[in-house]
Structures are given as structure tokens and as C-alpha cells.
Amino acid sequence: MLYKIGHILRDHLPCLWTVFGRLNSCLFMLCYSLRLREEKNVLSRWSSHQFRLLPLTESILQEAEHFFQQQPKEAFRYFQPHGFTQKDLRELARDRSFLAYFVTTTDECPKWVGYFFMRSFVWGVCYRGYITDYRWRRRGINQLMNSCATELASTLGLHTFGTISPQNIASMKSVQKVNDIRVIKQLDNGDSFVEYLPKINSEQK
């Protein structure tokens, strides 16, 4: 129900959605500021000699926009959570309840290879999404992002939800390596609205 209401506000009542977003951002920071201090530690744990994870900030808007511009149209078939211009990304970077991160290589001229986000709400839930650069698919980027997002959610104490298309088999397989999935309902467009649960026996990095 809340998922559906959120989409109605975003798509048909953008002004009200903006007001709600700002209020949620302020309240989220008040309630989760102490736990968010662990954000850097979690990102550091999932970074490696090959990949680095960094949060979306206003200092990387140009690179962030370029990352999305480089993706083919088919990449957005299952991924349309927000706008991808610098203006859109600046608003998201200023929203402290919207936790967004990029994965880059550690080369001297790093390549931007992945993006994931957790749209979070003060009542303790978040909605997760991610996209991998089309040139870096099937190299473990999806699993890396899912693993990091799962630990971040656990650290913050957030229940994580999302949607999965039955046609997006690669995404489903990637998620199942990290999470148990509880299907809540089938949406009108055929997607499954699910809760991502940490695997009890999953290996910790």
C-alpha cells in the first residue's frame, strides 16, 4: 500500500512528493544520524584492491550523470527510479534519506561500473535498486552492491524491499546469492514486490 501511494505521489502529485521528501529527509537524519556514522566503515569493508564504493555527493554529479548517459536504452527497461540529470542527482544528493552509492575501479583513471540506492523512510523501511554498467555485467558487481546494501540496511535497522521483473533473470539470480526473497505481491505490471532478507548462512566478508 505504501509503495503504491509513494508512486502515486511521485508521478501525479510531484509538489506534495517534494514536501514529503524534505520532511522525511529531516526526520530520517534525526532518527538515524548515529547509525549512519557506520556508513563509511561499511563502504570500506566492501571496497577492495579492484573496486571502490563511494556515496553520491554534489562533488561527483558530472561523473554520475555521465555514468547514466553511457548506458544503453535497454538498461533502463527495469530501472526507472528517478531522473538522471545533474539537477535530479543534486536533489537526491541533498536528501539524507536517499542513500546512493557508486562502484568504481581503483585505476588511476577509474571506471564507473555500478550504482545502487536505498530510498529510506523514517518508519524503518527502504526500497533498493541497482544498475551495473553494461560493459561490466557478469563480473560480480551486482553481488557486490547487493551485499553492501544488505549490510547497510542491517546496520541501520531497515527492512528492505524492492521489485523484480520475472524477465530479469540475471537480477534474480544475483539477489538470491545474497538474500532470501519473500514475495509480498504481484504488481499490475507483472513485477514481484519483494522483501530482501539477509541469508542467515551467508558468508561475511
mmCIF file of C-alpha atoms in Angstrom:
data_model
loop_
_atom_site.group_PDB
_atom_site.id
_atom_site.type_symbol
_atom_site.label_atom_id
_atom_site.label_comp_id
_atom_site.label_asym_id
_atom_site.label_seq_id
_atom_site.Cartn_x
_atom_site.Cartn_y
_atom_site.Cartn_z
ATOM 1 C CA MET A 1 0.000 0.000 0.000
ATOM 2 C CA LEU A 2 2.744 2.474 0.963
ATOM 3 C CA TYR A 3 4.672 1.547 -2.189
ATOM 4 C CA LYS A 4 1.623 2.302 -4.325
ATOM 5 C CA ILE A 5 0.899 5.567 -2.509
ATOM 6 C CA GLY A 6 4.502 6.654 -2.972
ATOM 7 C CA HIS A 7 4.335 6.100 -6.719
ATOM 8 C CA ILE A 8 1.043 7.991 -6.973
ATOM 9 C CA LEU A 9 2.536 10.978 -5.150
ATOM 10 C CA ARG A 10 5.734 10.913 -7.209
ATOM 11 C CA ASP A 11 4.029 10.527 -10.575
ATOM 12 C CA HIS A 12 0.868 12.624 -10.129
ATOM 13 C CA LEU A 13 1.465 14.993 -7.194
ATOM 14 C CA PRO A 14 5.138 15.994 -7.503
ATOM 15 C CA CYS A 15 4.819 19.087 -5.303
ATOM 16 C CA LEU A 16 3.374 17.074 -2.437
ATOM 17 C CA TRP A 17 6.003 14.378 -3.011
ATOM 18 C CA THR A 18 8.737 17.027 -2.724
ATOM 19 C CA VAL A 19 7.349 18.365 0.570
ATOM 20 C CA PHE A 20 7.023 14.853 1.949
ATOM 21 C CA GLY A 21 10.563 14.023 0.819
ATOM 22 C CA ARG A 22 12.077 17.002 2.613
ATOM 23 C CA LEU A 23 10.227 16.214 5.812
ATOM 24 C CA ASN A 24 11.239 12.567 5.629
ATOM 25 C CA SER A 25 14.870 13.553 5.000
ATOM 26 C CA CYS A 26 14.968 15.727 8.138
ATOM 27 C CA LEU A 27 13.283 13.136 10.331
ATOM 28 C CA PHE A 28 15.457 10.343 8.974
ATOM 29 C CA MET A 29 18.609 12.230 9.928
ATOM 30 C CA LEU A 30 17.272 12.906 13.410
ATOM 31 C CA CYS A 31 16.478 9.234 13.967
ATOM 32 C CA TYR A 32 19.406 7.566 12.172
ATOM 33 C CA SER A 33 22.322 10.009 12.426
ATOM 34 C CA LEU A 34 24.198 7.875 14.967
ATOM 35 C CA ARG A 35 23.844 4.679 12.943
ATOM 36 C CA LEU A 36 24.814 6.492 9.752
ATOM 37 C CA ARG A 37 28.245 7.071 11.266
ATOM 38 C CA GLU A 38 28.946 3.441 10.354
ATOM 39 C CA GLU A 39 28.322 4.142 6.659
ATOM 40 C CA LYS A 40 31.997 4.805 5.854
ATOM 41 C CA ASN A 41 33.077 1.636 7.638
ATOM 42 C CA VAL A 42 30.612 -0.500 5.690
ATOM 43 C CA LEU A 43 31.687 1.016 2.371
ATOM 44 C CA SER A 44 35.317 0.440 3.314
ATOM 45 C CA ARG A 45 34.696 -3.219 4.150
ATOM 46 C CA TRP A 46 33.178 -3.863 0.728
ATOM 47 C CA SER A 47 35.850 -1.919 -1.144
ATOM 48 C CA SER A 48 38.878 -3.859 -2.380
ATOM 49 C CA HIS A 49 42.049 -3.608 -4.423
ATOM 50 C CA GLN A 50 39.835 -3.733 -7.533
ATOM 51 C CA PHE A 51 36.717 -1.745 -6.617
ATOM 52 C CA ARG A 52 35.886 1.297 -4.516
ATOM 53 C CA LEU A 53 32.473 2.337 -3.201
ATOM 54 C CA LEU A 54 31.647 5.999 -2.784
ATOM 55 C CA PRO A 55 28.462 7.849 -1.835
ATOM 56 C CA LEU A 56 26.581 10.163 -4.170
ATOM 57 C CA THR A 57 27.576 13.729 -3.294
ATOM 58 C CA GLU A 58 27.392 17.060 -5.073
ATOM 59 C CA SER A 59 31.107 16.835 -5.870
ATOM 60 C CA ILE A 60 30.627 13.932 -8.317
ATOM 61 C CA LEU A 61 27.469 14.983 -10.152
ATOM 62 C CA GLN A 62 29.153 15.300 -13.543
ATOM 63 C CA GLU A 63 30.661 11.827 -13.349
ATOM 64 C CA ALA A 64 27.392 10.407 -12.045
ATOM 65 C CA GLU A 65 25.387 11.890 -14.904
ATOM 66 C CA HIS A 66 27.942 10.609 -17.402
ATOM 67 C CA PHE A 67 27.620 7.093 -15.980
ATOM 68 C CA PHE A 68 23.891 7.021 -16.729
ATOM 69 C CA GLN A 69 24.339 8.647 -20.127
ATOM 70 C CA GLN A 70 26.686 5.835 -21.121
ATOM 71 C CA GLN A 71 24.083 3.115 -20.535
ATOM 72 C CA PRO A 72 22.040 1.769 -23.470
ATOM 73 C CA LYS A 73 18.268 2.231 -23.501
ATOM 74 C CA GLU A 74 17.657 -1.426 -22.697
ATOM 75 C CA ALA A 75 19.447 -0.945 -19.367
ATOM 76 C CA PHE A 76 16.533 1.194 -18.179
ATOM 77 C CA ARG A 77 13.867 -1.346 -19.063
ATOM 78 C CA TYR A 78 13.771 -2.473 -15.425
ATOM 79 C CA PHE A 79 15.383 0.585 -13.842
ATOM 80 C CA GLN A 80 13.492 3.890 -13.754
ATOM 81 C CA PRO A 81 13.596 5.012 -10.102
ATOM 82 C CA HIS A 82 14.386 8.709 -10.645
ATOM 83 C CA GLY A 83 15.773 11.225 -13.117
ATOM 84 C CA PHE A 84 19.403 11.057 -14.159
ATOM 85 C CA THR A 85 20.334 14.667 -14.965
ATOM 86 C CA GLN A 86 22.690 16.621 -12.747
ATOM 87 C CA LYS A 87 19.692 18.556 -11.431
ATOM 88 C CA ASP A 88 17.913 15.335 -10.465
ATOM 89 C CA LEU A 89 21.042 13.863 -8.906
ATOM 90 C CA ARG A 90 21.768 17.056 -6.952
ATOM 91 C CA GLU A 91 18.350 16.848 -5.308
ATOM 92 C CA LEU A 92 18.996 13.219 -4.397
ATOM 93 C CA ALA A 93 22.454 14.000 -3.027
ATOM 94 C CA ARG A 94 20.901 16.594 -0.710
ATOM 95 C CA ASP A 95 18.275 14.142 0.535
ATOM 96 C CA ARG A 96 19.817 12.391 3.535
ATOM 97 C CA SER A 97 17.192 9.661 3.458
ATOM 98 C CA PHE A 98 18.217 8.723 -0.090
ATOM 99 C CA LEU A 99 21.327 6.618 0.323
ATOM 100 C CA ALA A 100 23.033 6.228 -3.052
ATOM 101 C CA TYR A 101 26.429 4.833 -3.985
ATOM 102 C CA PHE A 102 28.650 4.219 -6.980
ATOM 103 C CA VAL A 103 31.162 1.491 -7.622
ATOM 104 C CA THR A 104 34.346 2.482 -9.427
ATOM 105 C CA THR A 105 37.540 0.702 -10.290
ATOM 106 C CA THR A 106 40.710 1.672 -8.449
ATOM 107 C CA ASP A 107 42.653 2.521 -11.611
ATOM 108 C CA GLU A 108 44.465 5.830 -11.983
ATOM 109 C CA CYS A 109 41.567 6.800 -14.278
ATOM 110 C CA PRO A 110 38.742 4.947 -12.541
ATOM 111 C CA LYS A 111 35.876 3.455 -14.497
ATOM 112 C CA TRP A 112 32.379 3.864 -13.085
ATOM 113 C CA VAL A 113 30.875 0.401 -13.145
ATOM 114 C CA GLY A 114 27.807 0.317 -10.885
ATOM 115 C CA TYR A 115 25.210 2.264 -8.928
ATOM 116 C CA PHE A 116 22.818 1.293 -6.151
ATOM 117 C CA PHE A 117 20.471 3.181 -3.879
ATOM 118 C CA MET A 118 18.314 2.757 -0.801
ATOM 119 C CA ARG A 119 15.346 5.129 -0.720
ATOM 120 C CA SER A 120 14.772 5.125 3.033
ATOM 121 C CA PHE A 121 11.903 6.174 5.261
ATOM 122 C CA VAL A 122 11.830 7.235 8.867
ATOM 123 C CA TRP A 123 9.481 4.396 9.861
ATOM 124 C CA GLY A 124 12.257 1.852 9.203
ATOM 125 C CA VAL A 125 11.971 0.619 5.634
ATOM 126 C CA CYS A 126 13.916 1.226 2.438
ATOM 127 C CA TYR A 127 13.463 0.425 -1.226
ATOM 128 C CA ARG A 128 16.529 -0.843 -3.046
ATOM 129 C CA GLY A 129 17.580 -0.673 -6.659
ATOM 130 C CA TYR A 130 20.764 -1.009 -8.671
ATOM 131 C CA ILE A 131 22.242 -0.930 -12.152
ATOM 132 C CA THR A 132 25.557 -2.251 -13.486
ATOM 133 C CA ASP A 133 27.402 -0.714 -16.419
ATOM 134 C CA TYR A 134 26.614 -2.817 -19.471
ATOM 135 C CA ARG A 135 30.334 -3.405 -20.100
ATOM 136 C CA TRP A 136 30.840 -4.815 -16.604
ATOM 137 C CA ARG A 137 27.991 -7.279 -16.334
ATOM 138 C CA ARG A 138 28.645 -10.817 -15.056
ATOM 139 C CA ARG A 139 31.736 -9.738 -13.141
ATOM 140 C CA GLY A 140 30.260 -9.805 -9.652
ATOM 141 C CA ILE A 141 29.288 -6.127 -9.489
ATOM 142 C CA ASN A 142 25.615 -6.891 -8.787
ATOM 143 C CA GLN A 143 26.531 -9.233 -5.975
ATOM 144 C CA LEU A 144 28.951 -6.689 -4.509
ATOM 145 C CA MET A 145 26.273 -3.980 -4.478
ATOM 146 C CA ASN A 146 23.614 -6.297 -3.050
ATOM 147 C CA SER A 147 25.986 -7.427 -0.306
ATOM 148 C CA CYS A 148 26.923 -3.884 0.661
ATOM 149 C CA ALA A 149 23.294 -2.722 0.596
ATOM 150 C CA THR A 150 22.273 -5.671 2.763
ATOM 151 C CA GLU A 151 24.890 -4.830 5.395
ATOM 152 C CA LEU A 152 23.980 -1.138 5.307
ATOM 153 C CA ALA A 153 20.311 -1.963 5.850
ATOM 154 C CA SER A 154 21.151 -4.312 8.723
ATOM 155 C CA THR A 155 23.415 -1.704 10.301
ATOM 156 C CA LEU A 156 20.680 0.927 10.109
ATOM 157 C CA GLY A 157 17.942 -1.495 11.144
ATOM 158 C CA LEU A 158 15.929 -1.070 7.935
ATOM 159 C CA HIS A 159 13.631 -3.621 6.321
ATOM 160 C CA THR A 160 14.491 -3.730 2.617
ATOM 161 C CA PHE A 161 12.001 -4.007 -0.230
ATOM 162 C CA GLY A 162 12.152 -3.813 -3.991
ATOM 163 C CA THR A 163 10.664 -5.028 -7.235
ATOM 164 C CA ILE A 164 11.925 -7.782 -9.508
ATOM 165 C CA SER A 165 10.752 -8.429 -13.033
ATOM 166 C CA PRO A 166 10.248 -12.117 -13.892
ATOM 167 C CA GLN A 167 12.001 -11.369 -17.195
ATOM 168 C CA ASN A 168 15.091 -10.050 -15.398
ATOM 169 C CA ILE A 169 16.526 -13.462 -14.610
ATOM 170 C CA ALA A 170 20.082 -12.179 -14.127
ATOM 171 C CA SER A 171 18.950 -9.791 -11.393
ATOM 172 C CA MET A 172 17.005 -12.522 -9.621
ATOM 173 C CA LYS A 173 19.999 -14.882 -9.602
ATOM 174 C CA SER A 174 22.295 -12.157 -8.336
ATOM 175 C CA VAL A 175 19.969 -11.239 -5.475
ATOM 176 C CA GLN A 176 19.476 -14.856 -4.439
ATOM 177 C CA LYS A 177 23.224 -15.233 -3.861
ATOM 178 C CA VAL A 178 22.990 -12.662 -1.076
ATOM 179 C CA ASN A 179 19.374 -12.550 0.091
ATOM 180 C CA ASP A 180 16.430 -14.746 0.796
ATOM 181 C CA ILE A 181 13.428 -13.307 -1.001
ATOM 182 C CA ARG A 182 9.907 -13.047 0.378
ATOM 183 C CA VAL A 183 7.386 -12.310 -2.357
ATOM 184 C CA ILE A 184 4.732 -9.991 -0.978
ATOM 185 C CA LYS A 185 2.538 -9.489 -4.037
ATOM 186 C CA GLN A 186 2.433 -9.374 -7.806
ATOM 187 C CA LEU A 187 2.095 -5.868 -9.191
ATOM 188 C CA ASP A 188 -0.187 -4.915 -12.065
ATOM 189 C CA ASN A 189 2.780 -4.749 -14.462
ATOM 190 C CA GLY A 190 3.786 -8.320 -13.654
ATOM 191 C CA ASP A 191 6.717 -7.463 -11.387
ATOM 192 C CA SER A 192 7.061 -9.041 -7.964
ATOM 193 C CA PHE A 193 7.117 -6.748 -4.930
ATOM 194 C CA VAL A 194 9.535 -8.459 -2.545
ATOM 195 C CA GLU A 195 11.321 -8.136 0.765
ATOM 196 C CA TYR A 196 15.055 -8.806 0.754
ATOM 197 C CA LEU A 197 16.105 -10.814 3.802
ATOM 198 C CA PRO A 198 19.746 -11.429 4.782
ATOM 199 C CA LYS A 199 20.750 -15.044 4.288
ATOM 200 C CA ILE A 200 21.379 -16.482 7.729
ATOM 201 C CA ASN A 201 24.178 -18.666 6.427
ATOM 202 C CA SER A 202 25.646 -16.095 4.022
ATOM 203 C CA GLU A 203 29.380 -15.584 4.198
ATOM 204 C CA GLN A 204 30.564 -12.329 5.691
ATOM 205 C CA LYS A 205 33.395 -10.538 4.011
#
